[in-house]
PDB file of N, CA and C in Angstrom:
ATOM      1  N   UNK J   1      49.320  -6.185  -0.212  1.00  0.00           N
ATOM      2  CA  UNK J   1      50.232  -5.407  -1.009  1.00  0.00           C
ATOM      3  C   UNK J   1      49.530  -4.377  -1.878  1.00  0.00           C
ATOM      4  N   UNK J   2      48.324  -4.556  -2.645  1.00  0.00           N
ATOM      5  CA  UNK J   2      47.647  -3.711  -3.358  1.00  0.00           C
ATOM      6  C   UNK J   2      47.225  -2.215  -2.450  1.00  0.00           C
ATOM      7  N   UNK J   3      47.137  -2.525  -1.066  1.00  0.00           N
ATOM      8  CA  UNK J   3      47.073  -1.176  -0.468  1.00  0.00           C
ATOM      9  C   UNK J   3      48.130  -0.397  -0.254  1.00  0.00           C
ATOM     10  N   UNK J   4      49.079  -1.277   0.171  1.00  0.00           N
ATOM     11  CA  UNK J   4      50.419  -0.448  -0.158  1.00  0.00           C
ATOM     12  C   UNK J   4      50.559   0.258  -1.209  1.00  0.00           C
ATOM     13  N   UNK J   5      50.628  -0.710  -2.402  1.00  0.00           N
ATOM     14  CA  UNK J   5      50.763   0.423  -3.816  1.00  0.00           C
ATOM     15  C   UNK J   5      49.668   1.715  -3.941  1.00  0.00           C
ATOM     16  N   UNK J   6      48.681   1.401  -3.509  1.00  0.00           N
ATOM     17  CA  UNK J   6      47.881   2.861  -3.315  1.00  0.00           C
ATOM     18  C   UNK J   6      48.260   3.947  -2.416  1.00  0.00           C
ATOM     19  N   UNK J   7      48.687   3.691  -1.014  1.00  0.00           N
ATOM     20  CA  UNK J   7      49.160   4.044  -0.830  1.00  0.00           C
ATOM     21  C   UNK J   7      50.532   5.378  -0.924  1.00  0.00           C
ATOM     22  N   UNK J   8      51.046   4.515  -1.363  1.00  0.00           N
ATOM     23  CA  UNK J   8      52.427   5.245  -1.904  1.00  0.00           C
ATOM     24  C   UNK J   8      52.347   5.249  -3.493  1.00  0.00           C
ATOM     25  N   UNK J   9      51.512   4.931  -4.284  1.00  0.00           N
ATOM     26  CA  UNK J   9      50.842   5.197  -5.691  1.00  0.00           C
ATOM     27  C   UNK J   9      52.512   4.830  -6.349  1.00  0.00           C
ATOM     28  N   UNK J  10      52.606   3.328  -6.058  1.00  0.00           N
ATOM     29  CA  UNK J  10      53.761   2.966  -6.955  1.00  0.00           C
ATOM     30  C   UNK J  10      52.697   1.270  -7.448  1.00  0.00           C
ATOM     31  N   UNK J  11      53.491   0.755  -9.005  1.00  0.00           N
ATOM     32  CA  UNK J  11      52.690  -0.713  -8.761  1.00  0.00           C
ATOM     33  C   UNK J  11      53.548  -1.782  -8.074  1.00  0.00           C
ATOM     34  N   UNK J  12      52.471  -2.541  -7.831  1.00  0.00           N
ATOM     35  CA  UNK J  12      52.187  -3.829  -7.179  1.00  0.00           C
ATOM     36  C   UNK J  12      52.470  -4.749  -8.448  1.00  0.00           C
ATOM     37  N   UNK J  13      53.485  -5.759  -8.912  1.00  0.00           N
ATOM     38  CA  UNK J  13      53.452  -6.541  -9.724  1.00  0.00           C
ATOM     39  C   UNK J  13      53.332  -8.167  -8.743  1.00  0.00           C
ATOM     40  N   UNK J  14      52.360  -8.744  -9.305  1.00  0.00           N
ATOM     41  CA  UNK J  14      52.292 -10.026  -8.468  1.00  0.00           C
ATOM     42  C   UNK J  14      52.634 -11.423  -9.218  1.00  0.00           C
ATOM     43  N   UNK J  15      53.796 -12.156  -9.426  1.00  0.00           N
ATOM     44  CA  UNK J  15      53.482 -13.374 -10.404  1.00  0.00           C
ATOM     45  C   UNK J  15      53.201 -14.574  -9.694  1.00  0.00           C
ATOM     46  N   UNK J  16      52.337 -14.973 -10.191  1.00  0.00           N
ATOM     47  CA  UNK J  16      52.226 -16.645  -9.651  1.00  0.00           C
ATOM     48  C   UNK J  16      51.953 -17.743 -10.664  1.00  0.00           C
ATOM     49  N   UNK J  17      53.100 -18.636 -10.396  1.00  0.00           N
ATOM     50  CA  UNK J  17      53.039 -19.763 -11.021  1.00  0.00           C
ATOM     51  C   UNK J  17      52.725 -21.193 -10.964  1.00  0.00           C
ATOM     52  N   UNK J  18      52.823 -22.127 -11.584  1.00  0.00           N
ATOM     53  CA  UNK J  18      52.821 -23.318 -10.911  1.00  0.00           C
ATOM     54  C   UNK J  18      53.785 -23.909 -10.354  1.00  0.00           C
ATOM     55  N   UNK J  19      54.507 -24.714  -9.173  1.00  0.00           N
ATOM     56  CA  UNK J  19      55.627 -24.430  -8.890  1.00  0.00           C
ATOM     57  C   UNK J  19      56.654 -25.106  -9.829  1.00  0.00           C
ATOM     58  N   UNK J  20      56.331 -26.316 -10.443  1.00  0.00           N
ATOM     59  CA  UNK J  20      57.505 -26.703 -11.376  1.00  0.00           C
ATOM     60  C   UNK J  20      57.538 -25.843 -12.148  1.00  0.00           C
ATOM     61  N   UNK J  21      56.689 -24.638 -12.857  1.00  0.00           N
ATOM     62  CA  UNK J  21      57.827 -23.594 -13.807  1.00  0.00           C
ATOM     63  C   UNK J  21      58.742 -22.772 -12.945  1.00  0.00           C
ATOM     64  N   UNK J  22      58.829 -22.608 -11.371  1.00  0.00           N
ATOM     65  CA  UNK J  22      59.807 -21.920 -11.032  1.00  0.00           C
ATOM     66  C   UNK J  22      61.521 -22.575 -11.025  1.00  0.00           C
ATOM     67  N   UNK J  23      61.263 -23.558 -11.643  1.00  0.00           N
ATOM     68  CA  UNK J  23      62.261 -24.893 -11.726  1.00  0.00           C
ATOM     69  C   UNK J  23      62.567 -24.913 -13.263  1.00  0.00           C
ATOM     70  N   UNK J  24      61.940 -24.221 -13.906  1.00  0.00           N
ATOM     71  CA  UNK J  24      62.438 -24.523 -15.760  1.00  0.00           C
ATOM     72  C   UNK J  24      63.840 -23.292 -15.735  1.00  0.00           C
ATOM     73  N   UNK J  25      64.498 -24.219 -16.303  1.00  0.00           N
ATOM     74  CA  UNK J  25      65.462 -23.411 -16.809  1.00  0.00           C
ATOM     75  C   UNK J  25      65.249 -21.705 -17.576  1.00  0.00           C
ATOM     76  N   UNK J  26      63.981 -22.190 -18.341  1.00  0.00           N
ATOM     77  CA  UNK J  26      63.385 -20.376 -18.734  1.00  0.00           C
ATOM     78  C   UNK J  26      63.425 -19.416 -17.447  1.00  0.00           C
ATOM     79  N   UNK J  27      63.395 -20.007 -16.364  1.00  0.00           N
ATOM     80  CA  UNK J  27      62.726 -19.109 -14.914  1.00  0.00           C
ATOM     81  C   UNK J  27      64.018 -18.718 -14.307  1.00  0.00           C
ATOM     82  N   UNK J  28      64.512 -20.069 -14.163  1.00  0.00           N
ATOM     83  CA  UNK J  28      66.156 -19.477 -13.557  1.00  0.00           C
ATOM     84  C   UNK J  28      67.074 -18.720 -14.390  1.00  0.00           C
ATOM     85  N   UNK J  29      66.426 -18.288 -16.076  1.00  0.00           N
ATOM     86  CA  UNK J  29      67.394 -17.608 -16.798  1.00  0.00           C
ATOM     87  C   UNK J  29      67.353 -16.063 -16.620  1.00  0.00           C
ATOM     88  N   UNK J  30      66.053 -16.344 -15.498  1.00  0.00           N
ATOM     89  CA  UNK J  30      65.495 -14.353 -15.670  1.00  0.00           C
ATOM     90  C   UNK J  30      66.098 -14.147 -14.201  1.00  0.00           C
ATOM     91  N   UNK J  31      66.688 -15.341 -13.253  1.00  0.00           N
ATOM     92  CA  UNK J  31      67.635 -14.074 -12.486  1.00  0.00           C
ATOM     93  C   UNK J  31      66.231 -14.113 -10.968  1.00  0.00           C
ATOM     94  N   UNK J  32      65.106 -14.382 -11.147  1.00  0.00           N
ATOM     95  CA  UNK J  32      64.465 -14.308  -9.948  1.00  0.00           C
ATOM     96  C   UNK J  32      64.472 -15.424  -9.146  1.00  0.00           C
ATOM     97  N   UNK J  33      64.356 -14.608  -7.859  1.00  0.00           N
ATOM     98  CA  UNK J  33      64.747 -15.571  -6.962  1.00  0.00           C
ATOM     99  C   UNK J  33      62.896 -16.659  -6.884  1.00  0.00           C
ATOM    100  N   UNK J  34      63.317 -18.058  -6.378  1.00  0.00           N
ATOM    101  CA  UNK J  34      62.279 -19.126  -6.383  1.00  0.00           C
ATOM    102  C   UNK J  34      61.321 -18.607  -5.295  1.00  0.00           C
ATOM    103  N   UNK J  35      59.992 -18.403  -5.927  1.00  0.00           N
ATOM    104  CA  UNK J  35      58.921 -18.717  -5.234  1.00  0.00           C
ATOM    105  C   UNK J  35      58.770 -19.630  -3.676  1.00  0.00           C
ATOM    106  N   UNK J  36      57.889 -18.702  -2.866  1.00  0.00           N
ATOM    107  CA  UNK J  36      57.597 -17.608  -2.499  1.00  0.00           C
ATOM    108  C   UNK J  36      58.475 -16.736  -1.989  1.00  0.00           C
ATOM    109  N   UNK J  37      58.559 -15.457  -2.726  1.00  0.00           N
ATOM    110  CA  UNK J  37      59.653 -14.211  -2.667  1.00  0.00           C
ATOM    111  C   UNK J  37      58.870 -13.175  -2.509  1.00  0.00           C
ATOM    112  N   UNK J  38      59.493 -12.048  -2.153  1.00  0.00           N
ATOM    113  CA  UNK J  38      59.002 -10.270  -2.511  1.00  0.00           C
ATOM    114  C   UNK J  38      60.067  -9.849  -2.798  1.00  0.00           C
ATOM    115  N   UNK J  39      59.996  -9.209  -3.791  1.00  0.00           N
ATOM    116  CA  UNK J  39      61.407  -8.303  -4.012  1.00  0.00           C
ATOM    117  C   UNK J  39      60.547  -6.704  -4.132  1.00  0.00           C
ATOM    118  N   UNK J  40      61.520  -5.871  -3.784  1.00  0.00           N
ATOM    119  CA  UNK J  40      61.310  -4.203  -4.047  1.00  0.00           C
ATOM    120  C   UNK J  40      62.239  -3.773  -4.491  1.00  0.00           C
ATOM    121  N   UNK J  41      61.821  -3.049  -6.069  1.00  0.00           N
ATOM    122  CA  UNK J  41      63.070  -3.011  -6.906  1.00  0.00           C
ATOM    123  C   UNK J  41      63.428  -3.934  -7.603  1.00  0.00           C
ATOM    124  N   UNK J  42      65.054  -4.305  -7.577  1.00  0.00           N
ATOM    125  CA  UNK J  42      65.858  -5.353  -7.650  1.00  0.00           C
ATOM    126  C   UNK J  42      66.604  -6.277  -6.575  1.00  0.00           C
ATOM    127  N   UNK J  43      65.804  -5.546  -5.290  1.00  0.00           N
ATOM    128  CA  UNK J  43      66.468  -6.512  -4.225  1.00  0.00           C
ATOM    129  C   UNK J  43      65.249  -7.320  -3.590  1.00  0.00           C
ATOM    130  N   UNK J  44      66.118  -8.199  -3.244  1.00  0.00           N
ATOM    131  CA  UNK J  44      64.947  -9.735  -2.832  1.00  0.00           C
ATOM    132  C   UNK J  44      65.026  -9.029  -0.941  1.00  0.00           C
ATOM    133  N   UNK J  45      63.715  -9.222  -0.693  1.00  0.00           N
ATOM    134  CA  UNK J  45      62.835  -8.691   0.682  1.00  0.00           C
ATOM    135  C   UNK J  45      63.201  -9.962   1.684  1.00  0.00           C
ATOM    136  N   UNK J  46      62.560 -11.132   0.898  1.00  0.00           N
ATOM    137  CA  UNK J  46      62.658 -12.024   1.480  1.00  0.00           C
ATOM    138  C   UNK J  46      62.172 -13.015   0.568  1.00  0.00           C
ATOM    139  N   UNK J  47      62.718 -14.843   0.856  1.00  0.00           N
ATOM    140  CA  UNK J  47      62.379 -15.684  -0.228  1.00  0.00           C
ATOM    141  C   UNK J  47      62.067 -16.839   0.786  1.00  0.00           C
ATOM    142  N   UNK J  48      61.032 -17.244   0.420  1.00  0.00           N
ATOM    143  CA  UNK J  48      60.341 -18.662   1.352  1.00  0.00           C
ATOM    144  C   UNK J  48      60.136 -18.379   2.550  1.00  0.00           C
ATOM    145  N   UNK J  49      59.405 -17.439   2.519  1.00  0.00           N
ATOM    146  CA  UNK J  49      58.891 -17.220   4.147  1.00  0.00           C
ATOM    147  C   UNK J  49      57.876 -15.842   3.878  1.00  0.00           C
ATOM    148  N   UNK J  50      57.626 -15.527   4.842  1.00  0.00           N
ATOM    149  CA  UNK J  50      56.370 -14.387   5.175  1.00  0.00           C
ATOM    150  C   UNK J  50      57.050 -13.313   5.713  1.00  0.00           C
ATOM    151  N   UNK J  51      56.680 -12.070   5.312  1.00  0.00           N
ATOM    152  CA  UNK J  51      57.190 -10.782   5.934  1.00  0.00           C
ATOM    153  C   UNK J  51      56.020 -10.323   6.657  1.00  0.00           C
ATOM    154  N   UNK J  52      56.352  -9.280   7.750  1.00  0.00           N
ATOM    155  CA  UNK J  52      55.314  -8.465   7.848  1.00  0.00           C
ATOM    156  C   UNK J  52      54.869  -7.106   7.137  1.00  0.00           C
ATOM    157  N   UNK J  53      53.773  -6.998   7.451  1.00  0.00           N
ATOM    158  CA  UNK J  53      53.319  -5.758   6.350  1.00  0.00           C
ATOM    159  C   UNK J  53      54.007  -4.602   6.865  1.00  0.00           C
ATOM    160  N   UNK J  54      54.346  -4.141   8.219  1.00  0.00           N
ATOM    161  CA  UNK J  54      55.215  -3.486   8.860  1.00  0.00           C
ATOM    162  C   UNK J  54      56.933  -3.142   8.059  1.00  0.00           C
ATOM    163  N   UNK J  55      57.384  -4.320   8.050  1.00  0.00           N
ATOM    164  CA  UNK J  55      58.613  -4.542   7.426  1.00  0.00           C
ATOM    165  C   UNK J  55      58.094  -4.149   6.370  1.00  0.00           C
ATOM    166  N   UNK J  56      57.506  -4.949   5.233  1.00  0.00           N
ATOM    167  CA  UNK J  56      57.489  -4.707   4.400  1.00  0.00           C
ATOM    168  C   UNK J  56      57.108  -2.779   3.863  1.00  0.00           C
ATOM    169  N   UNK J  57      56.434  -2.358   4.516  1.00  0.00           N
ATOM    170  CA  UNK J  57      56.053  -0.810   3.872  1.00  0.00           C
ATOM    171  C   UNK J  57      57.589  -0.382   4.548  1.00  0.00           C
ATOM    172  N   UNK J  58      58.065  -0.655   5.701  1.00  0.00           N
ATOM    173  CA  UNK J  58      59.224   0.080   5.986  1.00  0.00           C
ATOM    174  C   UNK J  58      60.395  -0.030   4.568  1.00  0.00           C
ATOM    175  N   UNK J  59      60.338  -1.058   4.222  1.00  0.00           N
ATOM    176  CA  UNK J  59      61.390  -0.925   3.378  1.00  0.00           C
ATOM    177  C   UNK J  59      61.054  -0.543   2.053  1.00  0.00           C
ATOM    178  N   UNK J  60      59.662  -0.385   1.364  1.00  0.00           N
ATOM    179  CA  UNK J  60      58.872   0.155   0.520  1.00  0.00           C
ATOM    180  C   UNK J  60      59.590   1.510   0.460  1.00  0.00           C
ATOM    181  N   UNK J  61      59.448   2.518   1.660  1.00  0.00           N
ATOM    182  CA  UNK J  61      59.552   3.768   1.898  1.00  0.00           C
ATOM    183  C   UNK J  61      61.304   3.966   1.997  1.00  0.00           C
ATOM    184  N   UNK J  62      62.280   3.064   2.222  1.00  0.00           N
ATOM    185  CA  UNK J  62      63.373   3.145   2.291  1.00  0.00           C
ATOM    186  C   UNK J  62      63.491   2.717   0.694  1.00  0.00           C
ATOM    187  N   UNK J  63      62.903   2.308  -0.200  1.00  0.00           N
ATOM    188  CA  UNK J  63      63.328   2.210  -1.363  1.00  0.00           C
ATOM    189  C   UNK J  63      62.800   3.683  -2.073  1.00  0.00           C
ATOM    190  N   UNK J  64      62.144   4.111  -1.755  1.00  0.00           N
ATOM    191  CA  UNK J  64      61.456   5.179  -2.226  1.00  0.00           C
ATOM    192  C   UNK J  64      61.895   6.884  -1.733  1.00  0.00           C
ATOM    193  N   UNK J  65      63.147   6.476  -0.519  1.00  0.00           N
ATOM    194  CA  UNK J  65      63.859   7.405  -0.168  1.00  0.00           C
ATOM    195  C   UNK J  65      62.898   8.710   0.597  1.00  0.00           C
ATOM    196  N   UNK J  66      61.983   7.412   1.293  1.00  0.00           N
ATOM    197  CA  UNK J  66      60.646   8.390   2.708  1.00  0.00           C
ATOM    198  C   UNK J  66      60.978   7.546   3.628  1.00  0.00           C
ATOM    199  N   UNK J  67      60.712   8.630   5.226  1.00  0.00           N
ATOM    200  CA  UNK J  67      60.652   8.354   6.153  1.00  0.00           C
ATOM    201  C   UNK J  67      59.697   7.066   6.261  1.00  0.00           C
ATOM    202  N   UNK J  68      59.856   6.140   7.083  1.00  0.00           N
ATOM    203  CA  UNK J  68      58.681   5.295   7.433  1.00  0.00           C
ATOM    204  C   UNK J  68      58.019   5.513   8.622  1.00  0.00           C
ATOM    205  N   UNK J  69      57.193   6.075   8.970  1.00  0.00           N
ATOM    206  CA  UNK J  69      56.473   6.671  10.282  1.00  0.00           C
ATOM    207  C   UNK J  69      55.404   5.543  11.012  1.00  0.00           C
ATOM    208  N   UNK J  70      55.785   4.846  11.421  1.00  0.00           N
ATOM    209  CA  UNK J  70      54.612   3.845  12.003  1.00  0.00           C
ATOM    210  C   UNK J  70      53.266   4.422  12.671  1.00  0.00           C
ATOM    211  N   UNK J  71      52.480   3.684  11.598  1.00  0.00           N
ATOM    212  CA  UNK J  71      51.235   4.701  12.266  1.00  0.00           C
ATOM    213  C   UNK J  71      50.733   3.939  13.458  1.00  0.00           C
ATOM    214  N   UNK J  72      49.588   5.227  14.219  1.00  0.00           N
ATOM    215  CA  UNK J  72      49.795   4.804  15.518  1.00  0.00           C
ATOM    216  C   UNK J  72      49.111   3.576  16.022  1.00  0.00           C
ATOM    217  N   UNK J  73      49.341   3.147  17.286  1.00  0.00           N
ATOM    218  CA  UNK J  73      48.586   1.886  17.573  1.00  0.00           C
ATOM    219  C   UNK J  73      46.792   2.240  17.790  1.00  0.00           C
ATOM    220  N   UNK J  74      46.448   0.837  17.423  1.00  0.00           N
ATOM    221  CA  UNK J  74      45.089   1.183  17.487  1.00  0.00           C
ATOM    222  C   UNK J  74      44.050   1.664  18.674  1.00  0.00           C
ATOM    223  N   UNK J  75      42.790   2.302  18.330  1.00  0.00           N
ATOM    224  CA  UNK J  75      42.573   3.132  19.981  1.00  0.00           C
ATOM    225  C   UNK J  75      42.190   2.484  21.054  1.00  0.00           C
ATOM    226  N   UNK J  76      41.965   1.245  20.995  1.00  0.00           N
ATOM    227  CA  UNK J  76      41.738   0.668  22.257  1.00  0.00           C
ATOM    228  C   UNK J  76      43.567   0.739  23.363  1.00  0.00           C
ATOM    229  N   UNK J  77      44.655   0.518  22.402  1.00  0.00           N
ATOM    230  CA  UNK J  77      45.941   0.604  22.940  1.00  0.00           C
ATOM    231  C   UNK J  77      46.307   2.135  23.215  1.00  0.00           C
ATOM    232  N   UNK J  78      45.684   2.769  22.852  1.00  0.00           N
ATOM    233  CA  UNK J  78      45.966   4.277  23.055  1.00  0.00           C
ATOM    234  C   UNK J  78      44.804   4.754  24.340  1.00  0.00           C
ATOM    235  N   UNK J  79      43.409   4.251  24.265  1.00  0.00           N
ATOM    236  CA  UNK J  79      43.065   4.595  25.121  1.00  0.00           C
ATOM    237  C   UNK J  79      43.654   3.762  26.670  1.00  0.00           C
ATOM    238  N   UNK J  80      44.177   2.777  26.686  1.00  0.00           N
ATOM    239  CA  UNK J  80      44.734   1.928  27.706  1.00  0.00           C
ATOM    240  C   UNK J  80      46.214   2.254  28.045  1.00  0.00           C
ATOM    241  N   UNK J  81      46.421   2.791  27.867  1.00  0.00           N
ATOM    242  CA  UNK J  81      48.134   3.131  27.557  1.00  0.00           C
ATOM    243  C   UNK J  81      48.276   3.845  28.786  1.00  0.00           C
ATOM    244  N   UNK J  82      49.342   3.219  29.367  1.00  0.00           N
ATOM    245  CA  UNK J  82      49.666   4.051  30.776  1.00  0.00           C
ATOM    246  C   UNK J  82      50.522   5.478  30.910  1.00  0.00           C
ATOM    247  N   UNK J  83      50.096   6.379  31.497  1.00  0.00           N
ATOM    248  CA  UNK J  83      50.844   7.385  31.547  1.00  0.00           C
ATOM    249  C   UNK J  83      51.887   7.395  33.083  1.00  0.00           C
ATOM    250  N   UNK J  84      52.992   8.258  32.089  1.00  0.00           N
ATOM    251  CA  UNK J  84      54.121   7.983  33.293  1.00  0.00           C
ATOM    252  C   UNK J  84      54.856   9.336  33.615  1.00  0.00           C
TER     253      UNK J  84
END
């Protein structure tokens, strides 16, 4: 994630806790969703599970109101790549 935010030069906020404070009533009063999450913005990405970094910059750039352009595959797949 830290390259992303360079990237697109927005921050990266990361919290980590122990997991019983995601269970104190202080935690559920702030509204975030339970560990492990990503949110961008105010909307939750995904919660208890893994995204890809793919997904994830795509919707980075859809929050940020940019195209998401997948960059290209790497050159061994480009030099192997069949022409048609």
């Amino acid at each position: 994630m830290p390259r992303l935010g360079e990237k697109y030069n927005i921050e990266i906020e990361v919290t980590s806790k122990p997991r019983q404070e995601y269970s104190t009533n202080e935690y559920l009063a702030t509204n975030l969703p339970a560990a492990p999450a990503i949110m961008v913005g105010n909307e939750v990405i995904v919660k208890g599970g893994d995204i890809s970094e793919k997904k994830l910059e795509a919707v980075i750039c859809r929050h940020l109101g940019l195209e998401y352009k997948e960059e290209a595959k790497c050159f061994l797949s480009k030099l192997f790549k069949k022409k048609g």
